[in-house]
């Protein structure tokens, strides 16, 4: 796990950011900002992401981009332990994962995916920390704002203040939703003053550590479909 992600996860486990800590009810301004944070990602078309995936024998780091209008992600995977068997390029949709194994994976995925060497499989709905993390990252965009008035009623709360790459943010939990990961109360959002999402932390399955998704960690690269695969729209 990367140093920044480890610090973020440790900080959240301890209490959720610096400064006064909650939980407490959202103010109307906070509810409005939380309501539009996923819509901000959709408005931006896509965001550059670094996804730190937990693992018992060493985690994975996915460095790439998510297209919130095309509903697809693309990047490169690096193992953080001695096991580098998962290293390579990756592209995913809400239903499928495509991998391109590489012995010496680059720091960033090439702008144009290779034309061959891809292997496809269904995205697993459970049992895989990687697939759960990819699915959560893909769902952090929406073509319409959430209902701000319903967020506090459904369990959303304010947990504290923090700073991410120079941006002052509020840390909030999302509303409870048992049927959809990425929105439940176990998910925390680092939200800026204009509703921009800078970090998300979410529990995944039985993993002992949360997945941490950081935004704008590198330049956004538009997601192009791998040969023979089209994003699910």
Short mmCIF file of C-alpha atoms in Angstrom, two decimals:
data_model
loop_
_atom_site.label_atom_id
_atom_site.label_comp_id
_atom_site.label_asym_id
_atom_site.label_seq_id
_atom_site.Cartn_x
_atom_site.Cartn_y
_atom_site.Cartn_z
CA UNK A 1 0.00 0.00 0.00
CA UNK A 2 1.37 3.45 -0.90
CA UNK A 3 2.56 5.76 1.88
CA UNK A 4 -0.18 8.33 1.28
CA UNK A 5 -2.88 5.69 1.21
CA UNK A 6 -1.58 4.03 4.37
CA UNK A 7 -1.63 7.38 6.16
CA UNK A 8 -5.15 8.08 4.92
CA UNK A 9 -6.45 4.70 5.99
CA UNK A 10 -4.76 4.89 9.39
CA UNK A 11 -6.10 8.38 9.98
CA UNK A 12 -9.63 7.31 9.15
CA UNK A 13 -9.53 4.20 11.26
CA UNK A 14 -8.42 6.39 14.14
CA UNK A 15 -11.25 8.87 13.72
CA UNK A 16 -11.66 10.47 10.32
CA UNK A 17 -9.41 13.42 9.55
CA UNK A 18 -7.91 16.27 11.50
CA UNK A 19 -9.70 18.93 13.51
CA UNK A 20 -13.06 18.52 15.27
CA UNK A 21 -14.44 15.02 14.81
CA UNK A 22 -17.96 13.65 14.54
CA UNK A 23 -20.11 12.00 13.78
CA UNK A 24 -22.80 14.65 13.75
CA UNK A 25 -25.69 15.59 11.52
CA UNK A 26 -24.91 17.31 8.23
CA UNK A 27 -25.58 21.01 7.89
CA UNK A 28 -27.62 22.04 4.85
CA UNK A 29 -24.45 23.24 3.09
CA UNK A 30 -22.67 19.95 3.75
CA UNK A 31 -25.67 17.96 2.56
CA UNK A 32 -25.79 20.01 -0.64
CA UNK A 33 -22.08 19.43 -1.30
CA UNK A 34 -22.34 15.69 -0.64
CA UNK A 35 -25.39 15.54 -2.90
CA UNK A 36 -23.45 16.87 -5.91
CA UNK A 37 -20.04 15.23 -5.40
CA UNK A 38 -20.76 12.26 -7.69
CA UNK A 39 -22.42 14.61 -10.19
CA UNK A 40 -19.22 16.70 -10.22
CA UNK A 41 -17.33 13.62 -11.43
CA UNK A 42 -19.88 13.12 -14.19
CA UNK A 43 -19.68 16.79 -15.17
CA UNK A 44 -15.91 16.46 -15.47
CA UNK A 45 -16.48 13.50 -17.86
CA UNK A 46 -13.72 11.55 -16.09
CA UNK A 47 -11.11 11.72 -13.33
CA UNK A 48 -7.60 10.40 -12.85
CA UNK A 49 -7.50 7.95 -9.94
CA UNK A 50 -5.15 5.94 -7.79
CA UNK A 51 -6.92 2.96 -6.23
CA UNK A 52 -5.15 1.28 -3.31
CA UNK A 53 -6.57 -2.24 -2.99
CA UNK A 54 -6.01 -4.16 0.27
CA UNK A 55 -4.65 -7.71 0.28
CA UNK A 56 -3.46 -10.23 2.86
CA UNK A 57 -0.20 -10.94 1.02
CA UNK A 58 0.40 -7.40 -0.24
CA UNK A 59 -2.06 -5.14 -1.93
CA UNK A 60 -2.46 -3.73 -5.41
CA UNK A 61 -2.21 -0.19 -6.75
CA UNK A 62 -4.32 0.70 -9.79
CA UNK A 63 -3.18 3.95 -11.41
CA UNK A 64 -5.47 5.15 -14.16
CA UNK A 65 -8.59 6.99 -15.21
CA UNK A 66 -12.34 6.50 -14.90
CA UNK A 67 -14.71 7.77 -17.60
CA UNK A 68 -17.94 8.51 -15.75
CA UNK A 69 -19.96 9.07 -18.90
CA UNK A 70 -18.63 6.08 -20.80
CA UNK A 71 -18.80 3.95 -17.63
CA UNK A 72 -15.33 2.44 -18.03
CA UNK A 73 -11.94 2.56 -16.33
CA UNK A 74 -8.42 2.04 -17.66
CA UNK A 75 -5.05 1.91 -15.98
CA UNK A 76 -2.08 -0.10 -14.83
CA UNK A 77 -1.85 -2.50 -11.87
CA UNK A 78 1.21 -2.93 -9.65
CA UNK A 79 1.54 -5.37 -6.78
CA UNK A 80 2.80 -3.79 -3.56
CA UNK A 81 4.20 -7.05 -2.17
CA UNK A 82 6.59 -9.55 -3.67
CA UNK A 83 3.80 -11.07 -5.74
CA UNK A 84 3.69 -9.21 -9.05
CA UNK A 85 1.56 -11.79 -10.88
CA UNK A 86 -1.25 -9.24 -11.27
CA UNK A 87 0.97 -6.56 -12.81
CA UNK A 88 -0.11 -5.19 -16.16
CA UNK A 89 -2.75 -3.09 -17.86
CA UNK A 90 -6.41 -3.27 -16.89
CA UNK A 91 -9.67 -1.98 -18.31
CA UNK A 92 -13.06 -2.52 -16.73
CA UNK A 93 -16.76 -1.86 -17.08
CA UNK A 94 -19.67 -2.54 -14.74
CA UNK A 95 -19.75 -6.16 -15.91
CA UNK A 96 -16.32 -7.08 -17.33
CA UNK A 97 -12.60 -6.88 -16.60
CA UNK A 98 -9.89 -7.02 -19.27
CA UNK A 99 -6.27 -7.59 -18.29
CA UNK A 100 -3.02 -7.37 -20.23
CA UNK A 101 -0.25 -9.03 -18.15
CA UNK A 102 3.16 -7.33 -18.24
CA UNK A 103 6.39 -8.43 -16.56
CA UNK A 104 7.58 -4.83 -16.29
CA UNK A 105 4.45 -2.74 -16.15
CA UNK A 106 4.97 1.01 -16.75
CA UNK A 107 4.18 3.63 -14.12
CA UNK A 108 1.27 4.86 -16.23
CA UNK A 109 -0.87 3.12 -18.83
CA UNK A 110 -0.24 4.12 -22.47
CA UNK A 111 -2.83 6.45 -23.96
CA UNK A 112 -3.76 3.85 -26.58
CA UNK A 113 -4.32 0.30 -25.31
CA UNK A 114 -2.25 -2.43 -27.05
CA UNK A 115 -4.10 -4.15 -29.86
CA UNK A 116 -3.47 -7.68 -28.61
CA UNK A 117 -2.63 -9.66 -25.49
CA UNK A 118 -5.86 -8.94 -23.60
CA UNK A 119 -7.81 -11.50 -21.56
CA UNK A 120 -11.41 -10.85 -20.55
CA UNK A 121 -13.49 -12.15 -17.66
CA UNK A 122 -16.69 -11.17 -15.83
CA UNK A 123 -16.33 -8.63 -13.01
CA UNK A 124 -16.95 -10.54 -9.78
CA UNK A 125 -19.70 -9.14 -7.58
CA UNK A 126 -18.12 -10.62 -4.43
CA UNK A 127 -15.02 -12.43 -3.23
CA UNK A 128 -12.47 -10.19 -4.94
CA UNK A 129 -11.10 -7.04 -3.29
CA UNK A 130 -9.83 -5.85 -6.67
CA UNK A 131 -13.17 -6.25 -8.44
CA UNK A 132 -15.06 -4.68 -5.54
CA UNK A 133 -12.67 -1.72 -5.62
CA UNK A 134 -13.06 -1.31 -9.39
CA UNK A 135 -16.85 -1.42 -9.09
CA UNK A 136 -16.86 1.20 -6.32
CA UNK A 137 -14.60 3.52 -8.35
CA UNK A 138 -16.90 3.22 -11.35
CA UNK A 139 -19.98 4.13 -9.30
CA UNK A 140 -18.54 7.39 -7.98
CA UNK A 141 -20.17 9.32 -10.81
CA UNK A 142 -23.84 10.05 -11.46
CA UNK A 143 -25.69 11.93 -14.19
CA UNK A 144 -27.84 13.71 -11.59
CA UNK A 145 -27.30 15.04 -8.06
CA UNK A 146 -28.57 13.06 -5.10
CA UNK A 147 -31.47 14.43 -3.05
CA UNK A 148 -29.78 16.60 -0.40
CA UNK A 149 -32.81 16.56 1.87
CA UNK A 150 -32.84 12.76 2.06
CA UNK A 151 -29.12 12.29 2.83
CA UNK A 152 -29.29 13.14 6.56
CA UNK A 153 -32.49 11.13 6.93
CA UNK A 154 -30.75 8.06 5.47
CA UNK A 155 -27.73 8.18 7.76
CA UNK A 156 -25.22 10.48 6.03
CA UNK A 157 -23.07 12.32 8.58
CA UNK A 158 -20.12 14.69 9.02
CA UNK A 159 -16.99 13.17 10.58
CA UNK A 160 -14.30 15.80 10.50
CA UNK A 161 -12.05 18.11 8.50
CA UNK A 162 -8.90 17.19 6.64
CA UNK A 163 -6.55 18.36 3.88
CA UNK A 164 -5.79 16.50 0.64
CA UNK A 165 -3.01 17.81 -1.61
CA UNK A 166 -3.56 21.35 -0.34
CA UNK A 167 -7.35 21.19 -0.58
CA UNK A 168 -9.29 21.72 2.63
CA UNK A 169 -12.08 19.17 2.78
CA UNK A 170 -14.87 17.83 4.95
CA UNK A 171 -14.99 14.09 5.63
CA UNK A 172 -18.50 12.67 5.41
CA UNK A 173 -20.15 9.25 5.37
CA UNK A 174 -22.66 8.48 2.71
CA UNK A 175 -26.24 7.35 3.30
CA UNK A 176 -26.97 3.75 4.20
CA UNK A 177 -27.70 1.47 1.25
CA UNK A 178 -27.52 -2.27 1.83
CA UNK A 179 -27.89 -3.28 -1.80
CA UNK A 180 -25.13 -1.17 -3.36
CA UNK A 181 -21.50 -0.87 -2.27
CA UNK A 182 -20.02 2.57 -2.77
CA UNK A 183 -22.91 4.35 -1.09
CA UNK A 184 -23.24 2.70 2.32
CA UNK A 185 -22.37 4.26 5.66
CA UNK A 186 -19.04 2.42 5.67
CA UNK A 187 -17.92 4.69 2.82
CA UNK A 188 -16.32 8.04 3.60
CA UNK A 189 -15.92 10.93 1.19
CA UNK A 190 -13.40 13.79 1.29
CA UNK A 191 -15.39 16.65 -0.25
CA UNK A 192 -14.15 20.14 -1.12
CA UNK A 193 -15.95 23.44 -0.69
CA UNK A 194 -17.46 23.21 -4.21
CA UNK A 195 -18.50 19.56 -3.92
CA UNK A 196 -15.40 18.14 -5.63
CA UNK A 197 -14.51 14.61 -4.52
CA UNK A 198 -10.83 14.26 -3.58
CA UNK A 199 -10.70 10.90 -1.80
CA UNK A 200 -12.97 7.98 -0.94
CA UNK A 201 -12.41 5.20 1.56
CA UNK A 202 -14.61 2.13 1.60
CA UNK A 203 -14.69 -1.24 3.32
CA UNK A 204 -14.63 -4.17 0.89
CA UNK A 205 -15.80 -7.64 1.83
CA UNK A 206 -13.73 -9.34 4.49
CA UNK A 207 -10.54 -7.34 3.81
CA UNK A 208 -8.91 -6.07 7.00
CA UNK A 209 -8.05 -2.70 5.42
CA UNK A 210 -10.28 -0.38 3.38
CA UNK A 211 -9.82 0.49 -0.27
CA UNK A 212 -8.63 4.08 -0.73
CA UNK A 213 -9.38 5.97 -3.95
CA UNK A 214 -7.49 9.21 -4.53
CA UNK A 215 -8.40 11.58 -7.36
CA UNK A 216 -6.29 13.76 -9.67
CA UNK A 217 -3.08 11.93 -8.74
CA UNK A 218 -1.81 12.20 -12.32
CA UNK A 219 -3.01 13.44 -15.70
CA UNK A 220 -6.38 12.13 -16.86
CA UNK A 221 -6.09 9.84 -19.89
CA UNK A 222 -9.30 9.36 -21.91
CA UNK A 223 -10.47 5.75 -21.74
CA UNK A 224 -10.43 3.95 -25.07
CA UNK A 225 -12.05 0.53 -25.43
CA UNK A 226 -9.63 -2.37 -25.70
CA UNK A 227 -9.83 -4.23 -29.04
CA UNK A 228 -12.98 -6.32 -29.19
CA UNK A 229 -14.52 -4.82 -26.07
CA UNK A 230 -16.98 -1.94 -25.77
CA UNK A 231 -17.89 -0.17 -22.50
CA UNK A 232 -21.38 -0.85 -21.15
CA UNK A 233 -23.48 2.27 -21.62
#
